[in-house]
Amino acid sequence: MRELDLEEFVDEIYEDSEKNPDSKYIFFLGAGCSVSSGIKLASELAKEWYEELKKQKSKFDKFNKKYKIKKKDYGEYYFEIFETLFPTPLAQQKEIQRITECITPCLGYYILTELMQKAQFNTVITTNFDNLIQDALIYSGNKRALVITHQDLAKFIERNNTPLITKIHGDAHMHPFNNSSDTKEIPEDLKIAIQGLFINAKVIFIGYKGNDESIANLLDGCKRIDQVYWFGSSQPITSKLKNWWETLSSKAYIKEREFDKIMSLIKDKFDLDKPDFKKRFEELESSYSKAEETETETLENIKVKSFIDYFILGNTYFEKYEYKKAINSYKKSI
């Protein structure tokens, strides 16, 4: 095993991508990447849910008697706490949606989406439920990605010039896999498709601790990964990936876990552009204005207008401060 510092890693992948246009990289992202976007880590969520469980005294007493959780053990009982507080699939999905709502991409995600415009780096696999990568692509105006959010879409997993995001544990809005039974095994079709992506690829793990049994089973079946880069405060030797990690023939460990910092150095080395948010906003505003003008023109040209047509025209004129036209249209809509 090699130990690299962050700068060595960035130099290595840059030189390789420049010299070998057929090199394939995959980013494997875990929950740690979304922390600076406002999503709490599993241990923090478990603690929050544990405190909330206290409000249901009988259930809490029964739970505490069974598991006898100590303060430092919240994360180890993530699934048990989650499933006790949210006992039904619908309740679990709503909680995941709550966690992932009203958040915006951090710096690292914007840089990643710029890098994903390069075919060598356009593939991401993640255990996260959030839509931060998709949001960053949309906000920055970059090429959209094919997003695989369910096992039934596994047949569409293929590496080409279109950015690809595969969400192993599903999506916040479509059956998220966030309980002990769901995360034990990845559906076979999805597993085979992902393992196919890993063949001769260089896989970069960031923000992932390696505590999913399903991911361990997935990686155990990957026999032809070209190179693994593992970012974190430690190697995954105490996680469920221990056996897989120890049998890897080509691996590098980088002692760094800050996603934004990692991606910032990549941005500088690859000379990636900063998203032009002003231009993107102007494009969206222009598109909206043109659509509004087209609709107004269409309504104005209707010879026999309905009261709804006049009402819509009245609203449109009012928003444009053309008050006389607005009043006239409102009168005709009555």
Short mmCIF file of N, CA and C in Angstrom, two decimals, residues 74-225:
data_model
loop_
_atom_site.label_atom_id
_atom_site.label_comp_id
_atom_site.label_asym_id
_atom_site.label_seq_id
_atom_site.Cartn_x
_atom_site.Cartn_y
_atom_site.Cartn_z
N TYR A 74 -23.98 6.40 19.97
CA TYR A 74 -25.16 6.73 19.17
C TYR A 74 -25.05 6.21 17.74
N GLY A 75 -23.92 6.48 17.09
CA GLY A 75 -23.74 6.08 15.70
C GLY A 75 -23.79 4.58 15.49
N GLU A 76 -23.34 3.81 16.47
CA GLU A 76 -23.33 2.36 16.34
C GLU A 76 -24.74 1.78 16.35
N TYR A 77 -25.68 2.54 16.91
CA TYR A 77 -27.07 2.09 16.97
C TYR A 77 -27.96 2.93 16.04
N TYR A 78 -27.37 3.42 14.97
CA TYR A 78 -28.08 4.28 14.01
C TYR A 78 -29.39 3.64 13.54
N PHE A 79 -29.30 2.42 13.01
CA PHE A 79 -30.48 1.77 12.45
C PHE A 79 -31.52 1.45 13.53
N GLU A 80 -31.05 0.99 14.69
CA GLU A 80 -31.98 0.62 15.76
C GLU A 80 -32.77 1.84 16.24
N ILE A 81 -32.09 2.97 16.40
CA ILE A 81 -32.77 4.20 16.84
C ILE A 81 -33.73 4.68 15.76
N PHE A 82 -33.25 4.69 14.52
CA PHE A 82 -34.05 5.16 13.39
C PHE A 82 -35.33 4.34 13.22
N GLU A 83 -35.20 3.03 13.26
CA GLU A 83 -36.35 2.15 13.03
C GLU A 83 -37.32 2.16 14.20
N THR A 84 -36.84 2.46 15.40
CA THR A 84 -37.73 2.55 16.56
C THR A 84 -38.54 3.84 16.52
N LEU A 85 -37.89 4.93 16.18
CA LEU A 85 -38.57 6.23 16.14
C LEU A 85 -39.47 6.34 14.91
N PHE A 86 -39.04 5.74 13.80
CA PHE A 86 -39.81 5.79 12.55
C PHE A 86 -40.09 4.36 12.10
N PRO A 87 -41.14 3.74 12.62
CA PRO A 87 -41.35 2.30 12.42
C PRO A 87 -41.90 1.88 11.06
N THR A 88 -42.44 2.81 10.27
CA THR A 88 -43.02 2.42 8.98
C THR A 88 -42.19 2.96 7.83
N PRO A 89 -42.25 2.32 6.66
CA PRO A 89 -41.49 2.80 5.49
C PRO A 89 -41.83 4.25 5.12
N LEU A 90 -43.10 4.62 5.23
CA LEU A 90 -43.49 5.99 4.88
C LEU A 90 -42.90 7.00 5.86
N ALA A 91 -42.95 6.68 7.15
CA ALA A 91 -42.37 7.57 8.16
C ALA A 91 -40.87 7.71 7.95
N GLN A 92 -40.21 6.62 7.60
CA GLN A 92 -38.77 6.64 7.35
C GLN A 92 -38.44 7.51 6.14
N GLN A 93 -39.23 7.37 5.08
CA GLN A 93 -38.97 8.17 3.87
C GLN A 93 -39.18 9.65 4.14
N LYS A 94 -40.23 9.99 4.89
CA LYS A 94 -40.50 11.40 5.19
C LYS A 94 -39.36 12.02 6.00
N GLU A 95 -38.78 11.23 6.90
CA GLU A 95 -37.67 11.76 7.70
C GLU A 95 -36.44 11.99 6.82
N ILE A 96 -36.17 11.07 5.91
CA ILE A 96 -35.05 11.25 4.98
C ILE A 96 -35.27 12.49 4.12
N GLN A 97 -36.50 12.70 3.68
CA GLN A 97 -36.81 13.89 2.89
C GLN A 97 -36.59 15.16 3.70
N ARG A 98 -36.98 15.12 4.97
CA ARG A 98 -36.79 16.29 5.85
C ARG A 98 -35.31 16.64 5.97
N ILE A 99 -34.49 15.61 6.13
CA ILE A 99 -33.06 15.82 6.31
C ILE A 99 -32.42 16.44 5.08
N THR A 100 -32.91 16.05 3.90
CA THR A 100 -32.26 16.47 2.66
C THR A 100 -32.91 17.67 1.99
N GLU A 101 -33.94 18.24 2.62
CA GLU A 101 -34.60 19.42 2.06
C GLU A 101 -33.86 20.70 2.44
N CYS A 102 -34.07 21.73 1.62
CA CYS A 102 -33.58 23.08 1.92
C CYS A 102 -32.07 23.14 2.14
N ILE A 103 -31.33 22.38 1.36
CA ILE A 103 -29.87 22.44 1.43
C ILE A 103 -29.33 22.80 0.05
N THR A 104 -28.16 23.39 0.02
CA THR A 104 -27.54 23.77 -1.24
C THR A 104 -26.15 23.15 -1.34
N PRO A 105 -25.68 22.89 -2.54
CA PRO A 105 -24.38 22.23 -2.71
C PRO A 105 -23.23 23.05 -2.12
N CYS A 106 -22.30 22.35 -1.52
CA CYS A 106 -21.09 23.00 -1.02
C CYS A 106 -20.11 23.18 -2.18
N LEU A 107 -19.00 23.82 -1.91
CA LEU A 107 -17.99 24.11 -2.94
C LEU A 107 -17.54 22.84 -3.66
N GLY A 108 -17.31 21.78 -2.89
CA GLY A 108 -16.80 20.54 -3.47
C GLY A 108 -17.68 19.97 -4.56
N TYR A 109 -18.99 20.06 -4.38
CA TYR A 109 -19.91 19.51 -5.38
C TYR A 109 -19.87 20.32 -6.67
N TYR A 110 -19.75 21.64 -6.56
CA TYR A 110 -19.66 22.45 -7.78
C TYR A 110 -18.40 22.12 -8.57
N ILE A 111 -17.30 21.94 -7.86
CA ILE A 111 -16.05 21.60 -8.54
C ILE A 111 -16.15 20.21 -9.16
N LEU A 112 -16.75 19.28 -8.42
CA LEU A 112 -16.93 17.93 -8.94
C LEU A 112 -17.72 17.93 -10.24
N THR A 113 -18.79 18.73 -10.30
CA THR A 113 -19.61 18.74 -11.52
C THR A 113 -18.86 19.35 -12.70
N GLU A 114 -17.93 20.27 -12.42
CA GLU A 114 -17.07 20.78 -13.50
C GLU A 114 -16.15 19.68 -14.00
N LEU A 115 -15.58 18.91 -13.07
CA LEU A 115 -14.70 17.81 -13.44
C LEU A 115 -15.45 16.72 -14.19
N MET A 116 -16.73 16.53 -13.85
CA MET A 116 -17.54 15.50 -14.49
C MET A 116 -17.82 15.80 -15.96
N GLN A 117 -17.53 17.01 -16.40
CA GLN A 117 -17.70 17.32 -17.82
C GLN A 117 -16.61 16.66 -18.67
N LYS A 118 -15.56 16.18 -17.99
CA LYS A 118 -14.51 15.41 -18.66
C LYS A 118 -14.90 13.94 -18.61
N ALA A 119 -14.86 13.26 -19.75
CA ALA A 119 -15.33 11.88 -19.85
C ALA A 119 -14.59 10.94 -18.90
N GLN A 120 -13.33 11.23 -18.62
CA GLN A 120 -12.55 10.36 -17.75
C GLN A 120 -13.04 10.39 -16.30
N PHE A 121 -13.74 11.45 -15.92
CA PHE A 121 -14.15 11.64 -14.52
C PHE A 121 -15.67 11.79 -14.37
N ASN A 122 -16.42 11.29 -15.33
CA ASN A 122 -17.85 11.62 -15.35
C ASN A 122 -18.76 10.62 -14.63
N THR A 123 -18.17 9.75 -13.81
CA THR A 123 -18.96 8.72 -13.15
C THR A 123 -18.86 8.83 -11.63
N VAL A 124 -20.02 8.88 -10.98
CA VAL A 124 -20.08 8.98 -9.52
C VAL A 124 -21.00 7.89 -8.98
N ILE A 125 -20.55 7.23 -7.93
CA ILE A 125 -21.38 6.29 -7.19
C ILE A 125 -21.48 6.81 -5.77
N THR A 126 -22.67 6.82 -5.21
CA THR A 126 -22.83 7.39 -3.88
C THR A 126 -23.84 6.61 -3.05
N THR A 127 -23.61 6.61 -1.75
CA THR A 127 -24.57 6.03 -0.81
C THR A 127 -25.53 7.10 -0.29
N ASN A 128 -25.35 8.33 -0.73
CA ASN A 128 -26.15 9.45 -0.21
C ASN A 128 -27.52 9.53 -0.86
N PHE A 129 -28.50 10.01 -0.08
CA PHE A 129 -29.87 10.17 -0.59
C PHE A 129 -30.09 11.54 -1.22
N ASP A 130 -29.24 12.50 -0.88
CA ASP A 130 -29.49 13.88 -1.30
C ASP A 130 -29.29 14.07 -2.80
N ASN A 131 -29.70 15.24 -3.28
CA ASN A 131 -29.60 15.58 -4.70
C ASN A 131 -28.56 16.66 -4.95
N LEU A 132 -27.54 16.73 -4.11
CA LEU A 132 -26.58 17.82 -4.19
C LEU A 132 -25.77 17.82 -5.48
N ILE A 133 -25.43 16.64 -5.99
CA ILE A 133 -24.67 16.60 -7.25
C ILE A 133 -25.55 17.07 -8.39
N GLN A 134 -26.79 16.56 -8.44
CA GLN A 134 -27.71 16.99 -9.50
C GLN A 134 -27.98 18.48 -9.42
N ASP A 135 -28.17 18.99 -8.21
CA ASP A 135 -28.45 20.42 -8.03
C ASP A 135 -27.27 21.26 -8.53
N ALA A 136 -26.06 20.83 -8.20
CA ALA A 136 -24.87 21.58 -8.64
C ALA A 136 -24.77 21.60 -10.16
N LEU A 137 -25.11 20.50 -10.80
CA LEU A 137 -25.10 20.44 -12.26
C LEU A 137 -26.11 21.42 -12.85
N ILE A 138 -27.31 21.45 -12.27
CA ILE A 138 -28.37 22.33 -12.77
C ILE A 138 -28.05 23.79 -12.52
N TYR A 139 -27.63 24.12 -11.29
CA TYR A 139 -27.36 25.52 -10.94
C TYR A 139 -26.22 26.10 -11.77
N SER A 140 -25.23 25.27 -12.08
CA SER A 140 -24.06 25.77 -12.81
C SER A 140 -24.26 25.73 -14.32
N GLY A 141 -25.33 25.09 -14.77
CA GLY A 141 -25.61 25.05 -16.20
C GLY A 141 -24.78 24.03 -16.95
N ASN A 142 -24.21 23.06 -16.23
CA ASN A 142 -23.39 22.04 -16.87
C ASN A 142 -24.25 20.94 -17.49
N LYS A 143 -23.58 20.07 -18.24
CA LYS A 143 -24.26 18.94 -18.87
C LYS A 143 -24.94 18.08 -17.81
N ARG A 144 -26.21 17.78 -18.01
CA ARG A 144 -26.97 17.00 -17.04
C ARG A 144 -26.47 15.56 -16.99
N ALA A 145 -26.79 14.89 -15.89
CA ALA A 145 -26.35 13.51 -15.70
C ALA A 145 -27.53 12.55 -15.79
N LEU A 146 -27.21 11.32 -16.16
CA LEU A 146 -28.17 10.23 -16.02
C LEU A 146 -28.09 9.78 -14.57
N VAL A 147 -29.21 9.83 -13.86
CA VAL A 147 -29.21 9.50 -12.43
C VAL A 147 -29.96 8.19 -12.21
N ILE A 148 -29.26 7.21 -11.67
CA ILE A 148 -29.85 5.91 -11.38
C ILE A 148 -30.25 5.90 -9.91
N THR A 149 -31.56 5.89 -9.66
CA THR A 149 -32.05 5.99 -8.28
C THR A 149 -32.75 4.71 -7.81
N HIS A 150 -32.87 3.73 -8.70
CA HIS A 150 -33.61 2.52 -8.33
C HIS A 150 -33.05 1.33 -9.10
N GLN A 151 -33.17 0.16 -8.50
CA GLN A 151 -32.63 -1.06 -9.11
C GLN A 151 -33.23 -1.35 -10.48
N ASP A 152 -34.47 -0.91 -10.72
CA ASP A 152 -35.10 -1.17 -12.01
C ASP A 152 -34.43 -0.40 -13.14
N LEU A 153 -33.60 0.59 -12.80
CA LEU A 153 -32.90 1.37 -13.81
C LEU A 153 -31.48 0.85 -14.06
N ALA A 154 -31.14 -0.26 -13.42
CA ALA A 154 -29.77 -0.79 -13.51
C ALA A 154 -29.35 -1.08 -14.94
N LYS A 155 -30.30 -1.46 -15.79
CA LYS A 155 -29.96 -1.80 -17.18
C LYS A 155 -29.46 -0.60 -17.97
N PHE A 156 -29.68 0.61 -17.43
CA PHE A 156 -29.22 1.82 -18.11
C PHE A 156 -27.84 2.27 -17.65
N ILE A 157 -27.25 1.54 -16.72
CA ILE A 157 -25.92 1.90 -16.22
C ILE A 157 -24.88 1.53 -17.27
N GLU A 158 -24.31 2.55 -17.87
CA GLU A 158 -23.31 2.36 -18.91
C GLU A 158 -22.43 3.61 -18.97
N ARG A 159 -21.16 3.41 -19.08
CA ARG A 159 -20.25 4.55 -19.13
C ARG A 159 -20.12 5.05 -20.55
N ASN A 160 -20.44 6.34 -20.76
CA ASN A 160 -20.26 6.98 -22.06
C ASN A 160 -19.96 8.46 -21.83
N ASN A 161 -20.29 9.31 -22.77
CA ASN A 161 -19.96 10.73 -22.61
C ASN A 161 -20.93 11.49 -21.72
N THR A 162 -22.02 10.85 -21.33
CA THR A 162 -22.99 11.48 -20.44
C THR A 162 -22.61 11.23 -18.99
N PRO A 163 -22.52 12.27 -18.16
CA PRO A 163 -22.24 12.05 -16.73
C PRO A 163 -23.23 11.06 -16.12
N LEU A 164 -22.73 10.21 -15.25
CA LEU A 164 -23.54 9.15 -14.65
C LEU A 164 -23.45 9.22 -13.13
N ILE A 165 -24.60 9.23 -12.47
CA ILE A 165 -24.67 9.20 -11.01
C ILE A 165 -25.50 7.99 -10.61
N THR A 166 -24.91 7.09 -9.86
CA THR A 166 -25.64 5.91 -9.38
C THR A 166 -25.78 6.01 -7.87
N LYS A 167 -27.03 6.04 -7.40
CA LYS A 167 -27.32 6.19 -5.97
C LYS A 167 -27.66 4.81 -5.41
N ILE A 168 -26.66 4.17 -4.83
CA ILE A 168 -26.78 2.78 -4.40
C ILE A 168 -27.93 2.56 -3.42
N HIS A 169 -28.11 3.49 -2.50
CA HIS A 169 -29.15 3.34 -1.48
C HIS A 169 -30.43 4.08 -1.82
N GLY A 170 -30.60 4.40 -3.08
CA GLY A 170 -31.83 5.05 -3.51
C GLY A 170 -31.80 6.55 -3.31
N ASP A 171 -32.98 7.13 -3.46
CA ASP A 171 -33.14 8.58 -3.42
C ASP A 171 -34.10 8.97 -2.31
N ALA A 172 -33.94 10.18 -1.78
CA ALA A 172 -34.80 10.64 -0.69
C ALA A 172 -36.28 10.58 -1.07
N HIS A 173 -36.57 10.71 -2.36
CA HIS A 173 -37.96 10.76 -2.82
C HIS A 173 -38.41 9.45 -3.48
N MET A 174 -37.54 8.44 -3.49
CA MET A 174 -37.93 7.18 -4.13
C MET A 174 -37.33 6.00 -3.37
N HIS A 175 -38.04 5.51 -2.39
CA HIS A 175 -37.65 4.32 -1.62
C HIS A 175 -36.20 4.36 -1.17
N PRO A 176 -35.84 5.29 -0.29
CA PRO A 176 -34.46 5.30 0.23
C PRO A 176 -34.18 4.07 1.09
N PHE A 177 -33.02 3.45 0.88
CA PHE A 177 -32.63 2.28 1.66
C PHE A 177 -31.92 2.77 2.92
N ASN A 178 -32.65 2.86 4.02
CA ASN A 178 -32.04 3.41 5.23
C ASN A 178 -32.44 2.64 6.48
N ASN A 179 -32.71 1.34 6.31
CA ASN A 179 -32.92 0.52 7.50
C ASN A 179 -32.02 -0.71 7.42
N SER A 180 -31.98 -1.46 8.50
CA SER A 180 -31.01 -2.56 8.61
C SER A 180 -31.20 -3.64 7.55
N SER A 181 -32.44 -3.91 7.17
CA SER A 181 -32.68 -4.96 6.18
C SER A 181 -32.34 -4.49 4.76
N ASP A 182 -32.69 -3.23 4.44
CA ASP A 182 -32.43 -2.71 3.09
C ASP A 182 -30.95 -2.61 2.77
N THR A 183 -30.13 -2.32 3.78
CA THR A 183 -28.71 -2.07 3.53
C THR A 183 -27.84 -3.32 3.67
N LYS A 184 -28.46 -4.48 3.86
CA LYS A 184 -27.67 -5.70 3.97
C LYS A 184 -27.19 -6.21 2.61
N GLU A 185 -27.99 -5.97 1.58
CA GLU A 185 -27.65 -6.50 0.27
C GLU A 185 -28.16 -5.59 -0.83
N ILE A 186 -27.33 -5.34 -1.82
CA ILE A 186 -27.73 -4.56 -2.99
C ILE A 186 -28.42 -5.51 -3.96
N PRO A 187 -29.54 -5.10 -4.57
CA PRO A 187 -30.22 -5.95 -5.55
C PRO A 187 -29.24 -6.45 -6.61
N GLU A 188 -29.38 -7.69 -7.01
CA GLU A 188 -28.40 -8.35 -7.87
C GLU A 188 -28.15 -7.61 -9.18
N ASP A 189 -29.21 -7.16 -9.85
CA ASP A 189 -29.03 -6.47 -11.13
C ASP A 189 -28.19 -5.20 -10.97
N LEU A 190 -28.47 -4.47 -9.89
CA LEU A 190 -27.74 -3.24 -9.63
C LEU A 190 -26.29 -3.54 -9.28
N LYS A 191 -26.09 -4.57 -8.48
CA LYS A 191 -24.73 -4.95 -8.08
C LYS A 191 -23.87 -5.32 -9.29
N ILE A 192 -24.42 -6.13 -10.18
CA ILE A 192 -23.67 -6.57 -11.37
C ILE A 192 -23.32 -5.38 -12.26
N ALA A 193 -24.28 -4.45 -12.41
CA ALA A 193 -24.04 -3.28 -13.25
C ALA A 193 -22.93 -2.40 -12.68
N ILE A 194 -22.94 -2.19 -11.37
CA ILE A 194 -21.91 -1.36 -10.73
C ILE A 194 -20.55 -2.04 -10.80
N GLN A 195 -20.53 -3.34 -10.58
CA GLN A 195 -19.26 -4.08 -10.67
C GLN A 195 -18.67 -3.98 -12.07
N GLY A 196 -19.54 -3.89 -13.06
CA GLY A 196 -19.08 -3.72 -14.44
C GLY A 196 -18.38 -2.38 -14.63
N LEU A 197 -18.89 -1.34 -13.97
CA LEU A 197 -18.26 -0.02 -14.05
C LEU A 197 -16.86 -0.03 -13.45
N PHE A 198 -16.67 -0.86 -12.42
CA PHE A 198 -15.40 -0.87 -11.69
C PHE A 198 -14.26 -1.56 -12.45
N ILE A 199 -14.59 -2.31 -13.49
CA ILE A 199 -13.56 -3.05 -14.22
C ILE A 199 -12.55 -2.08 -14.84
N ASN A 200 -11.29 -2.24 -14.47
CA ASN A 200 -10.17 -1.42 -14.96
C ASN A 200 -10.31 0.07 -14.64
N ALA A 201 -11.12 0.38 -13.64
CA ALA A 201 -11.30 1.79 -13.25
C ALA A 201 -10.47 2.12 -12.01
N LYS A 202 -10.20 3.39 -11.86
CA LYS A 202 -9.54 3.90 -10.66
C LYS A 202 -10.64 4.52 -9.79
N VAL A 203 -10.81 4.00 -8.58
CA VAL A 203 -11.94 4.39 -7.73
C VAL A 203 -11.44 5.26 -6.58
N ILE A 204 -12.07 6.43 -6.44
CA ILE A 204 -11.68 7.41 -5.41
C ILE A 204 -12.78 7.46 -4.35
N PHE A 205 -12.47 6.98 -3.15
CA PHE A 205 -13.43 6.97 -2.05
C PHE A 205 -13.23 8.22 -1.19
N ILE A 206 -14.30 9.01 -1.05
CA ILE A 206 -14.25 10.22 -0.21
C ILE A 206 -15.50 10.28 0.65
N GLY A 207 -15.32 10.57 1.93
CA GLY A 207 -16.46 10.77 2.83
C GLY A 207 -17.20 9.51 3.20
N TYR A 208 -16.57 8.36 2.99
CA TYR A 208 -17.24 7.08 3.26
C TYR A 208 -16.46 6.28 4.29
N LYS A 209 -17.15 5.79 5.32
CA LYS A 209 -16.47 5.07 6.40
C LYS A 209 -16.39 3.57 6.18
N GLY A 210 -17.29 3.03 5.37
CA GLY A 210 -17.21 1.60 5.07
C GLY A 210 -17.98 0.71 6.02
N ASN A 211 -19.09 1.19 6.57
CA ASN A 211 -19.83 0.40 7.54
C ASN A 211 -21.07 -0.29 6.98
N ASP A 212 -21.21 -0.31 5.66
CA ASP A 212 -22.36 -0.96 5.04
C ASP A 212 -22.01 -2.37 4.60
N GLU A 213 -22.77 -3.32 5.09
CA GLU A 213 -22.54 -4.72 4.71
C GLU A 213 -22.76 -4.91 3.21
N SER A 214 -23.75 -4.19 2.66
CA SER A 214 -24.06 -4.34 1.24
C SER A 214 -22.90 -3.86 0.36
N ILE A 215 -22.23 -2.79 0.78
CA ILE A 215 -21.10 -2.28 0.00
C ILE A 215 -19.92 -3.24 0.10
N ALA A 216 -19.74 -3.83 1.28
CA ALA A 216 -18.68 -4.83 1.45
C ALA A 216 -18.89 -5.99 0.50
N ASN A 217 -20.13 -6.47 0.40
CA ASN A 217 -20.44 -7.57 -0.52
C ASN A 217 -20.23 -7.16 -1.97
N LEU A 218 -20.60 -5.93 -2.29
CA LEU A 218 -20.40 -5.41 -3.65
C LEU A 218 -18.93 -5.40 -4.02
N LEU A 219 -18.11 -4.84 -3.14
CA LEU A 219 -16.68 -4.68 -3.44
C LEU A 219 -15.94 -6.01 -3.44
N ASP A 220 -16.41 -6.95 -2.63
CA ASP A 220 -15.78 -8.28 -2.62
C ASP A 220 -15.87 -8.95 -3.99
N GLY A 221 -16.88 -8.56 -4.76
CA GLY A 221 -17.06 -9.14 -6.09
C GLY A 221 -16.35 -8.38 -7.20
N CYS A 222 -15.64 -7.31 -6.84
CA CYS A 222 -14.91 -6.52 -7.83
C CYS A 222 -13.46 -6.99 -7.87
N LYS A 223 -13.11 -7.74 -8.88
CA LYS A 223 -11.78 -8.35 -8.94
C LYS A 223 -10.80 -7.62 -9.86
N ARG A 224 -11.30 -6.63 -10.61
CA ARG A 224 -10.41 -6.02 -11.60
C ARG A 224 -10.36 -4.50 -11.49
N ILE A 225 -10.46 -3.98 -10.26
CA ILE A 225 -10.27 -2.54 -10.06
C ILE A 225 -8.80 -2.22 -10.30
#
